Short mmCIF file of C-alpha atoms in Angstrom, two decimals:
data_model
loop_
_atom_site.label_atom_id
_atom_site.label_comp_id
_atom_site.label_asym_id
_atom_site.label_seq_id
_atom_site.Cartn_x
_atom_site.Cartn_y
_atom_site.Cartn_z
CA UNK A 60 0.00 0.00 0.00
CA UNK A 61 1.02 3.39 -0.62
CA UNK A 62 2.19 5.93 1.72
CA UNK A 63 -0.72 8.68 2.86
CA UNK A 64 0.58 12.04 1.50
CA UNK A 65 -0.29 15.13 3.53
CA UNK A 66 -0.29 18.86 3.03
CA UNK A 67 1.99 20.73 5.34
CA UNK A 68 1.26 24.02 7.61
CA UNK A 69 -0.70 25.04 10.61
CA UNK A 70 -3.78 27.19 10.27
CA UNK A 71 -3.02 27.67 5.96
CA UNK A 72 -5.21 27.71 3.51
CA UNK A 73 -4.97 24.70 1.72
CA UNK A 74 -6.82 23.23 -1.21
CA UNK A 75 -7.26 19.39 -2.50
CA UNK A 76 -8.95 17.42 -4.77
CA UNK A 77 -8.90 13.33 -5.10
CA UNK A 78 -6.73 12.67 -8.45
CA UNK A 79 -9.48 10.62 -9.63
CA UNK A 80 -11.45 13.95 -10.55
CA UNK A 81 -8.86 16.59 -11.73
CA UNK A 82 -10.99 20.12 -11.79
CA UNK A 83 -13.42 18.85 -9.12
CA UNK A 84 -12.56 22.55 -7.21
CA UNK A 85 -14.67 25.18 -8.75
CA UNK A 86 -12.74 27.86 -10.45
CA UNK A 87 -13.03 30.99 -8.77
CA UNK A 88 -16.14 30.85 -6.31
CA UNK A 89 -17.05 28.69 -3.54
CA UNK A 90 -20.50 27.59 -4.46
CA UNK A 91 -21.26 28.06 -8.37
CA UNK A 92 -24.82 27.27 -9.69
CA UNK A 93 -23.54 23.86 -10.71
CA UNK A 94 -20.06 22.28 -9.17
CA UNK A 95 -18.02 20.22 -11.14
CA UNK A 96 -19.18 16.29 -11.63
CA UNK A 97 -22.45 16.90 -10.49
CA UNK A 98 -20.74 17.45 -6.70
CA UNK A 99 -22.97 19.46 -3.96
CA UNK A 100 -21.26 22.29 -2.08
CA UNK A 101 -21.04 22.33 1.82
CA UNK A 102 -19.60 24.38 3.97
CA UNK A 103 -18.17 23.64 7.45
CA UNK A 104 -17.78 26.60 9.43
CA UNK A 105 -15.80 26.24 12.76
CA UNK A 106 -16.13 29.96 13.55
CA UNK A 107 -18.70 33.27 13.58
CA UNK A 108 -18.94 33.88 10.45
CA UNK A 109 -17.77 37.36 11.56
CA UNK A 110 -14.73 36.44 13.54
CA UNK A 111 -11.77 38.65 12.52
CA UNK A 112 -10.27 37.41 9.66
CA UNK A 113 -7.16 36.39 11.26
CA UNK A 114 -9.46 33.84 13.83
CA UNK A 115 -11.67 32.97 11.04
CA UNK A 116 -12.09 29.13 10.48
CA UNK A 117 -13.93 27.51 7.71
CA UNK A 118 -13.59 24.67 4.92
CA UNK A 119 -15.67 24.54 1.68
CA UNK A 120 -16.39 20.38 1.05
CA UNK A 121 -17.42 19.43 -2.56
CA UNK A 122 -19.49 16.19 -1.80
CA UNK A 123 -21.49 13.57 -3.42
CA UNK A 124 -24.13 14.04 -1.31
CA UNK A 125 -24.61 16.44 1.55
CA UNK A 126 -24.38 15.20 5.43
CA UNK A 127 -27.25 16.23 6.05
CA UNK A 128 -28.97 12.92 4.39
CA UNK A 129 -29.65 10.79 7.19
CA UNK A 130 -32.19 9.66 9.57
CA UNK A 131 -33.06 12.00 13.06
CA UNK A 132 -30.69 11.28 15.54
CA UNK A 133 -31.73 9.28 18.86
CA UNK A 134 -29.69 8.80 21.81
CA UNK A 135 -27.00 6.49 22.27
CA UNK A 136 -25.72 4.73 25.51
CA UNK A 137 -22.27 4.97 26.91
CA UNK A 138 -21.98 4.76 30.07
CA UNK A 139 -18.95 6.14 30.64
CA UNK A 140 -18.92 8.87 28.68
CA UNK A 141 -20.00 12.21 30.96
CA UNK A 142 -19.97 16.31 31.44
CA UNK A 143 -21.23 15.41 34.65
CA UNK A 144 -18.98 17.10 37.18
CA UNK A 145 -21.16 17.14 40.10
CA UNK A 146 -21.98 12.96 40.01
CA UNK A 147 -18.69 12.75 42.49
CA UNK A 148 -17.56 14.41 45.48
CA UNK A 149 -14.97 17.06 44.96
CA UNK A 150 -11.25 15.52 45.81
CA UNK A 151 -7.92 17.39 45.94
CA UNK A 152 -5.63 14.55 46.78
CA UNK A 153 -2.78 13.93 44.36
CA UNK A 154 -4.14 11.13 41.92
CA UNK A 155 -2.09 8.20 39.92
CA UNK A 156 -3.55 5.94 37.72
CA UNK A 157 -1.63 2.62 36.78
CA UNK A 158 -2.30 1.86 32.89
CA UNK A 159 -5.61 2.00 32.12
CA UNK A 160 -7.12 -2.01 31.16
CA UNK A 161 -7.60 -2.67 27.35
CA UNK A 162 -10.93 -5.00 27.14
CA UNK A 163 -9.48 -8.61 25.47
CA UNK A 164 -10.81 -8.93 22.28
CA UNK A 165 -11.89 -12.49 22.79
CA UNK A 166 -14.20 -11.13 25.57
CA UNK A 167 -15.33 -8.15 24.21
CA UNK A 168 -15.36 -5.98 21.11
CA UNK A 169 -14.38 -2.39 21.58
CA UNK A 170 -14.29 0.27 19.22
CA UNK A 171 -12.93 3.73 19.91
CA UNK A 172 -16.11 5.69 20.50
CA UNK A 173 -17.44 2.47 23.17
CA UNK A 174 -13.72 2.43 24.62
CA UNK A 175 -14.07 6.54 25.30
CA UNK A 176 -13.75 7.15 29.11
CA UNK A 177 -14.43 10.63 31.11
CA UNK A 178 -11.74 10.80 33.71
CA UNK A 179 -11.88 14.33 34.62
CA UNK A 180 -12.79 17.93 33.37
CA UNK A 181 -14.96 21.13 33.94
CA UNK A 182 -17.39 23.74 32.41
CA UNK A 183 -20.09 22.87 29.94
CA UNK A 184 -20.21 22.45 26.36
CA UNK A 185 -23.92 24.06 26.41
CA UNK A 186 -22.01 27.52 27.06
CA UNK A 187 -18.99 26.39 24.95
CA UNK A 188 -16.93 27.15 28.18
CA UNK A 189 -14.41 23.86 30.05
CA UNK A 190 -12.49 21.43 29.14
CA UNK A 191 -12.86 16.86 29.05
CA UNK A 192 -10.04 14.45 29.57
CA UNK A 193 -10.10 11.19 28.59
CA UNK A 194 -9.26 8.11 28.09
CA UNK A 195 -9.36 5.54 25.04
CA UNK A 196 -8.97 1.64 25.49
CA UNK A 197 -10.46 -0.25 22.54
CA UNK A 198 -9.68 -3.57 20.45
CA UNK A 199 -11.70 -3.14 17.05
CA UNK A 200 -12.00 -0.92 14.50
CA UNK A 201 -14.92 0.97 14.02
CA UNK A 202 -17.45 -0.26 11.25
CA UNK A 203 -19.75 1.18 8.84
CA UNK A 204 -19.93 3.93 11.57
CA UNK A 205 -18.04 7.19 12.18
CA UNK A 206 -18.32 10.12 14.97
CA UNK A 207 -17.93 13.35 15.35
CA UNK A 208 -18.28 16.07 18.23
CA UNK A 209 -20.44 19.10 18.32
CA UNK A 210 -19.23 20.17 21.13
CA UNK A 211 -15.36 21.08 21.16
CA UNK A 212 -11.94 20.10 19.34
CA UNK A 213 -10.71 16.56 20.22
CA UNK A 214 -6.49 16.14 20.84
CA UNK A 215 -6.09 12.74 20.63
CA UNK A 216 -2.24 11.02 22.05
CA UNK A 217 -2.08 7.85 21.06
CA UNK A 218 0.21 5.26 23.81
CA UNK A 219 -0.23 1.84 21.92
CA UNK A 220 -0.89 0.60 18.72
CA UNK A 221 -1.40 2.63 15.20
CA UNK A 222 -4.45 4.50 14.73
CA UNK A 223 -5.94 4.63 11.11
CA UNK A 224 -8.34 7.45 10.78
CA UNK A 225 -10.68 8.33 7.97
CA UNK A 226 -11.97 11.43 8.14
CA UNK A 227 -13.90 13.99 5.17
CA UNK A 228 -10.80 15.89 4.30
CA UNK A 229 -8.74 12.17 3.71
CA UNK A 230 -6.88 9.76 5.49
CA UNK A 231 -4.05 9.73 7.94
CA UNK A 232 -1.85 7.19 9.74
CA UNK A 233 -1.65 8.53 13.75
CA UNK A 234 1.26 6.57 15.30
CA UNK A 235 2.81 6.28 19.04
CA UNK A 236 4.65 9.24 19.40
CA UNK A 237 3.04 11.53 17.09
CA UNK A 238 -0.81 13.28 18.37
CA UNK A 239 -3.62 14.68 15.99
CA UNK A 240 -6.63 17.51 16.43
CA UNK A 241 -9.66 16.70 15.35
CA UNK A 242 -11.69 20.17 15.33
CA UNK A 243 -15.65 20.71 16.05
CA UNK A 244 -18.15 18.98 13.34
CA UNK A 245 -15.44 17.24 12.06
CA UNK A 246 -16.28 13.32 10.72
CA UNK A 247 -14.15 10.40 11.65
CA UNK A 248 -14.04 7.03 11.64
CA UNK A 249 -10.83 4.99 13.46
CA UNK A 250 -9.61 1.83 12.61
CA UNK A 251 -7.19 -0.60 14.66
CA UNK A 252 -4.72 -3.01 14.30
CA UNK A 253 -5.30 -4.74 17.79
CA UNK A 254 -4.94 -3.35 21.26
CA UNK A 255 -5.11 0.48 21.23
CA UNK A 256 -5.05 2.94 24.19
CA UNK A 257 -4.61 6.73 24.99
CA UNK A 258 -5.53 9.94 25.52
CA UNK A 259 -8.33 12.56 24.59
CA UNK A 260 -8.28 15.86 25.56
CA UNK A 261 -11.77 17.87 24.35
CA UNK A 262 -11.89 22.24 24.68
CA UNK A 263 -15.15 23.43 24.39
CA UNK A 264 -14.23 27.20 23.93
CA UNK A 265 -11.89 27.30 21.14
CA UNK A 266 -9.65 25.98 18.72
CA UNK A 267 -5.76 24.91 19.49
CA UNK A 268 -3.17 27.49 17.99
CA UNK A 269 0.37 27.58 18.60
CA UNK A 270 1.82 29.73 21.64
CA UNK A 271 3.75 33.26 20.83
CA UNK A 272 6.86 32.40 21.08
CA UNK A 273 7.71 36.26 22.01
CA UNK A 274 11.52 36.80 22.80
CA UNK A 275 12.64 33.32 21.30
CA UNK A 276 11.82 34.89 18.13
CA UNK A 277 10.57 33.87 14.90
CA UNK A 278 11.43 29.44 15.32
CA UNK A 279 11.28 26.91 17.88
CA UNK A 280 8.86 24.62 19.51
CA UNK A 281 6.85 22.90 17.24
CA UNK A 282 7.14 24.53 13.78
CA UNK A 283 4.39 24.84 11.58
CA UNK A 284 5.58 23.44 8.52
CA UNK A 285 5.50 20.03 10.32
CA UNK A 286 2.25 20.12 11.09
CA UNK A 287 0.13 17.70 8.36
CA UNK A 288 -3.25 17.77 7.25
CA UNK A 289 -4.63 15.05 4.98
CA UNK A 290 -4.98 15.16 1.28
CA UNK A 291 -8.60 14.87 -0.48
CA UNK A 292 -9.78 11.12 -0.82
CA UNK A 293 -13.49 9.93 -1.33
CA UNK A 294 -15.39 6.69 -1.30
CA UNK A 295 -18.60 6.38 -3.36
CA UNK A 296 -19.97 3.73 -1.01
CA UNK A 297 -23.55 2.44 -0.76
CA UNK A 298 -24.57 1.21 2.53
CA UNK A 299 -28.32 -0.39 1.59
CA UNK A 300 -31.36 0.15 4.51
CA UNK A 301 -29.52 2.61 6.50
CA UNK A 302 -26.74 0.40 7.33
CA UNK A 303 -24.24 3.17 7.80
CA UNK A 304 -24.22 4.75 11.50
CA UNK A 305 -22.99 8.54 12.42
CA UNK A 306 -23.07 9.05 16.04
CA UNK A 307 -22.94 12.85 17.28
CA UNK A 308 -21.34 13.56 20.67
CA UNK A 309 -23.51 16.93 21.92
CA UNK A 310 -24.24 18.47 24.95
CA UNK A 311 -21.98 15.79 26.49
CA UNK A 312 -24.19 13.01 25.22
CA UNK A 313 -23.98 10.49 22.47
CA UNK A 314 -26.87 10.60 19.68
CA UNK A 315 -26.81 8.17 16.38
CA UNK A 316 -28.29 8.39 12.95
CA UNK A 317 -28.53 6.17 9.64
CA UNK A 318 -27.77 6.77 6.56
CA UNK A 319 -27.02 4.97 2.97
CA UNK A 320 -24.16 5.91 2.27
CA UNK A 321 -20.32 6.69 3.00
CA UNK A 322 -19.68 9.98 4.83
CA UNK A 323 -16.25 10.02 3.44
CA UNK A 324 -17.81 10.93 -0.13
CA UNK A 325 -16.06 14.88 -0.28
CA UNK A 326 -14.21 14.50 -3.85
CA UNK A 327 -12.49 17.88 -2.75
CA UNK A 328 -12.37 20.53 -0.47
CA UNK A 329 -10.32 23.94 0.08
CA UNK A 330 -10.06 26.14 3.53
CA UNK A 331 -8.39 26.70 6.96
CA UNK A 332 -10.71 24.47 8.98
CA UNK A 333 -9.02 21.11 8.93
CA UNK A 334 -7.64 17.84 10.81
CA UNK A 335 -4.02 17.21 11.83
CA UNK A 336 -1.53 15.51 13.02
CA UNK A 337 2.36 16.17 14.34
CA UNK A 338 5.13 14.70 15.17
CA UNK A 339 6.14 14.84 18.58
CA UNK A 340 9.92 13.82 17.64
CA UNK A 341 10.27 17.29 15.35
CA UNK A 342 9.80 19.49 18.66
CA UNK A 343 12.54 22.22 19.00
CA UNK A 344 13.27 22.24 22.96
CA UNK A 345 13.97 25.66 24.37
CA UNK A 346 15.60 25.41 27.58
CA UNK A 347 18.18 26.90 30.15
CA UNK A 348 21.94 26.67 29.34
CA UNK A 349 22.91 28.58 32.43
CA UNK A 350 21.26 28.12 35.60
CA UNK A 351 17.83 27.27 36.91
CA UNK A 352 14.99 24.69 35.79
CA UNK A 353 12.77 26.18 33.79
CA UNK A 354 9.08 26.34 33.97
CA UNK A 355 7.64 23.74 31.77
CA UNK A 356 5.46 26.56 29.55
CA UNK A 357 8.67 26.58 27.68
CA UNK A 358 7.50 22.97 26.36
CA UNK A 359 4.24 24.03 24.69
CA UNK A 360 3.16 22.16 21.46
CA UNK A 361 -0.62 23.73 21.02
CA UNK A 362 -2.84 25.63 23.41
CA UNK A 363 -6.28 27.03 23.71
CA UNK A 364 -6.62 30.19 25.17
CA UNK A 365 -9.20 31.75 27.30
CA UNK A 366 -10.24 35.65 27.49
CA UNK A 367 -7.75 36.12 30.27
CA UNK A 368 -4.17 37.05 28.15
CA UNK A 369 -1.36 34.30 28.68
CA UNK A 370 -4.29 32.52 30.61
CA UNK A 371 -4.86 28.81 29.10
CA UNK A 372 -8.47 26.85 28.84
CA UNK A 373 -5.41 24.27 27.77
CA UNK A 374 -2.38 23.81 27.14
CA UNK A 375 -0.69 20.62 25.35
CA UNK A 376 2.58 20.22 27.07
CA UNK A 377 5.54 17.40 26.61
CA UNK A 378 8.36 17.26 28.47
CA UNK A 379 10.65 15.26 25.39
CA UNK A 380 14.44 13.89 25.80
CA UNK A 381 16.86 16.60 25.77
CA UNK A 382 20.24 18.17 26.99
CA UNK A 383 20.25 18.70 30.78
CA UNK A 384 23.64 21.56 31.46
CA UNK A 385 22.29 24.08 34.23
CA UNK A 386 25.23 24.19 37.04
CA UNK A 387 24.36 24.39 40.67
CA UNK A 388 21.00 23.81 39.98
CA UNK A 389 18.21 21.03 41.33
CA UNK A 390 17.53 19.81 37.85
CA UNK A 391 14.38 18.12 37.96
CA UNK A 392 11.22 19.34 37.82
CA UNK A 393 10.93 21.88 41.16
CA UNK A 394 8.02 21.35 44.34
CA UNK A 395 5.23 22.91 43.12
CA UNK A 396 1.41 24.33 43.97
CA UNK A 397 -0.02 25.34 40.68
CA UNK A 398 -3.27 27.69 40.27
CA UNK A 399 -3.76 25.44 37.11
CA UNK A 400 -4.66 21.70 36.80
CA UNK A 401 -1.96 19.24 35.74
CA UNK A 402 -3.04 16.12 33.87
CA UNK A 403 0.04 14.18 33.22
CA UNK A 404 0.49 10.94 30.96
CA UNK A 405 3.09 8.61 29.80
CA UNK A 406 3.49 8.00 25.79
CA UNK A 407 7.04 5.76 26.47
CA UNK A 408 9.80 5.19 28.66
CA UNK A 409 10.14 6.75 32.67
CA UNK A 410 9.12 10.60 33.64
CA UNK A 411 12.35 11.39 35.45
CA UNK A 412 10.78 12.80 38.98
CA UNK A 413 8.34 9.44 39.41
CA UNK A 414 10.65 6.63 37.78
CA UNK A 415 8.81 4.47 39.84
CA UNK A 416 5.21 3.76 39.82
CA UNK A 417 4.14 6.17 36.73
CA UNK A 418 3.93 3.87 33.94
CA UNK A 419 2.62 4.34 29.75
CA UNK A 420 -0.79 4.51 29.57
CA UNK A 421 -1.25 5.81 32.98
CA UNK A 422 -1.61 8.78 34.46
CA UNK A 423 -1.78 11.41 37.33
CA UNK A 424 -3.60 14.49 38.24
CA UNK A 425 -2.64 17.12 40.28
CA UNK A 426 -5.55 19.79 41.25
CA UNK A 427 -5.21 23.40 41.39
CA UNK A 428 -3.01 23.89 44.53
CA UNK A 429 -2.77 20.53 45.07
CA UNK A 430 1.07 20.27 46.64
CA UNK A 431 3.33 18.28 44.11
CA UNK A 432 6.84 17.22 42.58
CA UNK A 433 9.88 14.66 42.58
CA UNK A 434 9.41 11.67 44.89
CA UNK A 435 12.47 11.31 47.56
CA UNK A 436 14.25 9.14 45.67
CA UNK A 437 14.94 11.59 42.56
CA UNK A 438 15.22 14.29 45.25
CA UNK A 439 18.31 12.64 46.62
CA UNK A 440 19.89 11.36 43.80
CA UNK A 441 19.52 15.37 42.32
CA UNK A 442 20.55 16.54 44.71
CA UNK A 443 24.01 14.83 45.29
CA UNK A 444 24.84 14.56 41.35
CA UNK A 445 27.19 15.73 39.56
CA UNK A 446 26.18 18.49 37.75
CA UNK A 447 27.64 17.31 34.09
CA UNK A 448 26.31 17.97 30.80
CA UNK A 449 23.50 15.00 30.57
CA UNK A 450 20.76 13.95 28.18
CA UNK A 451 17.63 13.31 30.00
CA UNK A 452 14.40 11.61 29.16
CA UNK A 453 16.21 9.54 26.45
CA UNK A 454 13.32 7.13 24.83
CA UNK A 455 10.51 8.99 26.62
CA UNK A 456 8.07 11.25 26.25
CA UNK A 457 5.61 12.45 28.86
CA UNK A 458 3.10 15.17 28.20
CA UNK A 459 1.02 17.62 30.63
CA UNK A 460 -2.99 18.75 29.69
CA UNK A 461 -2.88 21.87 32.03
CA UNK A 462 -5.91 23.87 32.22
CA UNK A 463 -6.90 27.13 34.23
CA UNK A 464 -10.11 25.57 35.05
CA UNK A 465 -10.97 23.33 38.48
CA UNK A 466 -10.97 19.30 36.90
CA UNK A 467 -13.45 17.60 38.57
CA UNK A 468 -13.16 13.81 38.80
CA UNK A 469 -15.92 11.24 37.62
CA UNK A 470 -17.42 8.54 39.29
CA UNK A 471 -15.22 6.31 37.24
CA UNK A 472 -12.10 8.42 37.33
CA UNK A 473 -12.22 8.14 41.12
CA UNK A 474 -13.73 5.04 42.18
CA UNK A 475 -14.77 2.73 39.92
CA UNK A 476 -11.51 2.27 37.56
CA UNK A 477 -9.81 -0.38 38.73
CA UNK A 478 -6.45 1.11 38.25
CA UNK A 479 -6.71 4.46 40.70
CA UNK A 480 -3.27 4.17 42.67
CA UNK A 481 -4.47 4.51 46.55
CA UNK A 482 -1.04 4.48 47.81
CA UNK A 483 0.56 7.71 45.21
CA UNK A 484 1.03 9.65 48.19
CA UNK A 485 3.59 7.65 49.73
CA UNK A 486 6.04 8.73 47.05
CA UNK A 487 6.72 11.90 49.08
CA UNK A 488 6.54 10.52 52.80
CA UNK A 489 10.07 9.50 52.95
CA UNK A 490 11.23 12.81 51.97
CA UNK A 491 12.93 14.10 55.23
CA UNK A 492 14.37 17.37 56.55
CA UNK A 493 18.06 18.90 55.74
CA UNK A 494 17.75 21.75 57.74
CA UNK A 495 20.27 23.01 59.60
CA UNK A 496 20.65 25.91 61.55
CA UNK A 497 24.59 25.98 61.89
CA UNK A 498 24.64 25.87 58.35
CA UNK A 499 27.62 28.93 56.74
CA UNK A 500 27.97 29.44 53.28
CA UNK A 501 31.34 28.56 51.98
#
């Protein structure tokens, strides 16, 4: 099979049409009387259509048929899908999660939208205000049926296995190591090759964008050329009696309708409103070459940002190997009580303050000034180095969802996963005192 090509850039306008039907893109207008190959013009608009130009989003899809062919929607079950913050008491303890379970395959089929589970979050889509995490443990692919969310921007991190997504705009090939955005009204469908697990994060508010990078100047962090956003591809695929099933995540709940055929019929399309994916490997690390740890904003691949300037709904954070050089400096990450929430997980390899006990596909969560940082074993061992030029985090790569908003926990996040950690907060119990008042400087 053929390598996917992709189109390169973040937040460009792009254009693409299947090379099955060269001139499928109208010449010169958006929606002419009658498109090319008898095609139907739709737009998907993932802004006002008044936003400033520079925030404007919105893709023109030339389409078989129009997506709005299909039965009404009813409601779906998944029961552990939920916005509903208040179905738990509130809990400010430090929280670890051992890898989340994959369901065996020769118990149960999964897909990805049945293997979607809230963990934590806050606000409510109904205002377009908060934030969701996730996670994803599924088995099978998803048949005949494809998803999509009305409600916010999915950031899917994939920890194991390969995922295979079809979406309108084409198809593209999400490994481990590398993450894609999924944006609002956006069609999908995910296939598998066996056990697959990760992470979602879902902003209601707005869409990612990539942080100022202010005094660092014009490069660094994630450029956007290496950003990639699939080419044009279509299917003209019957599916007889309503046999094909799109299921609409809205207002926190999942809703399906039927329909005949393929979604995944757009011949061509041209705009700024699209999927991606990135590499996680092509980040350009910014850090300290003198003295001091840095704080880890430095490490910003996308973020969503609230009203509030330099003030996050989310940021996407990873914390990728790198040269370590500061002298006389404690060089892991520092104690800390944040007025932000810190959801941490593990793509590969060991986070260097938790070696022990923080594991891929798990995670932790540390509330808003909830008291956290390196366990006492990477406190000693920092401390009493030698302070040599090192690379750190060699074959791993651990990220951070950090939000300004209060994550709640669900009733599954907290008590009925079977992998909460109940003993995390021994970590930091055999940390012990060095103080000492004789102590002269030298």
């Amino acid at each position: 099979m053929a390598p996917l090509r992709y189109l390169s850039g973040f937040g460009s306008e792009f254009a693409s049409e299947d090379p099955r039907c060269p001139g499928s893109l109208p010449k010169g207008q958006n929606n002419p009387q009658k498109c090319p190959y008898g095609l139907y013009a739709e737009q998907l608009s993932g802004s006002a259509f008044t936003a400033p130009r520079t925030h404007n989003r919105r893709t023109w899809l030339y389409r078989i048929l129009p997506s709005a062919v299909h039965t009404p929607f009813s409601p779906v079950e998944q029961p552990y899908l939920t916005h509903d913050w208040k179905s738990s008491d509130p809990n400010p303890n430090q929280m670890r999660w051992h890898p989340f379970p994959i369901p065996h395959i020769n118990k149960e089929k999964v897909d990805w939208v049945q293997g979607l589970h809230t963990i934590c979050g806050a606000g409510d889509p109904c205002a377009r205000h908060g934030i969701a995490v996730y996670a994803y443990m599924c088995n099978t692919s998803m048949v005949d049926t494809c998803m999509y969310t009305s409600d916010g921007d999915f950031l899917i991190v994939p920890e194991r296995g390969t995922l295979h997504i079809t979406t309108e705009f084409g198809k593209m090939d999400v490994v481990n190591n590398e993450i894609c955005v999924i944006q609002q009204g956006m069609r999908f469908s995910v296939e598998v090759d066996g056990e697959s697990r990760g992470y979602v994060m879902e902003v209601f508010d707005a869409h990612f964008e990539l942080p100022c990078l202010g005094p660092i100047g014009a490069n660094g962090l994630a450029n956007p050329r290496d950003f990639l956003t699939p080419v044009a591809w279509y299917e003209d695929r019957k599916v007889p009696h309503g046999g094909y099933t799109v299921i609409n995540k809205y207002q926190g709940k999942l809703f399906q309708a039927h329909q005949d055929q393929s979604p995944f019929n757009v011949v061509a399309w041209h705009g700024n409103y699209v999927p991606y994916k990135y590499n996680l490997e092509n980040f350009c690390v910014i850090n300290s070459v003198s003295f001091d740890h840095m704080d880890p904003s430095i490490f910003t691949v996308l973020t969503c940002q609230s009203v509030k300037p330099g003030v996050a709904i989310a940021d996407f954070v990873i914390f990728p190997p790198r040269w370590s050089v500061q002298t006389n400096t404690f060089r892991p990450p520092y104690y800390h009580r944040n007025c932000m929430s810190e959801f941490m997980g593990l793509i590969k390899g060991s986070y260097e303050a938790k070696e022990e006990g923080f594991r891929p596909g798990g995670a932790t969560l540390h509330s808003m000034m909830t008291p956290h940082g390196p366990d006492a074993a990477c406190f000693e061992g920092a401390c009493n180095a030698e302070l040599k030029p090192q690379r750190i985090a060699e074959g791993t790569m651990a990220f951070m969802f950090e939000s300004s908003l209060s994550m709640a926990l669900t009733e599954w996040g907290q008590k009925t996963c079977e992998c909460v950690d109940a003993e995390y907060y021994k970590c930091w119990l055999p940390l012990k005192s060095h103080f000492n008042p004789d102590w002269k400087p030298e």
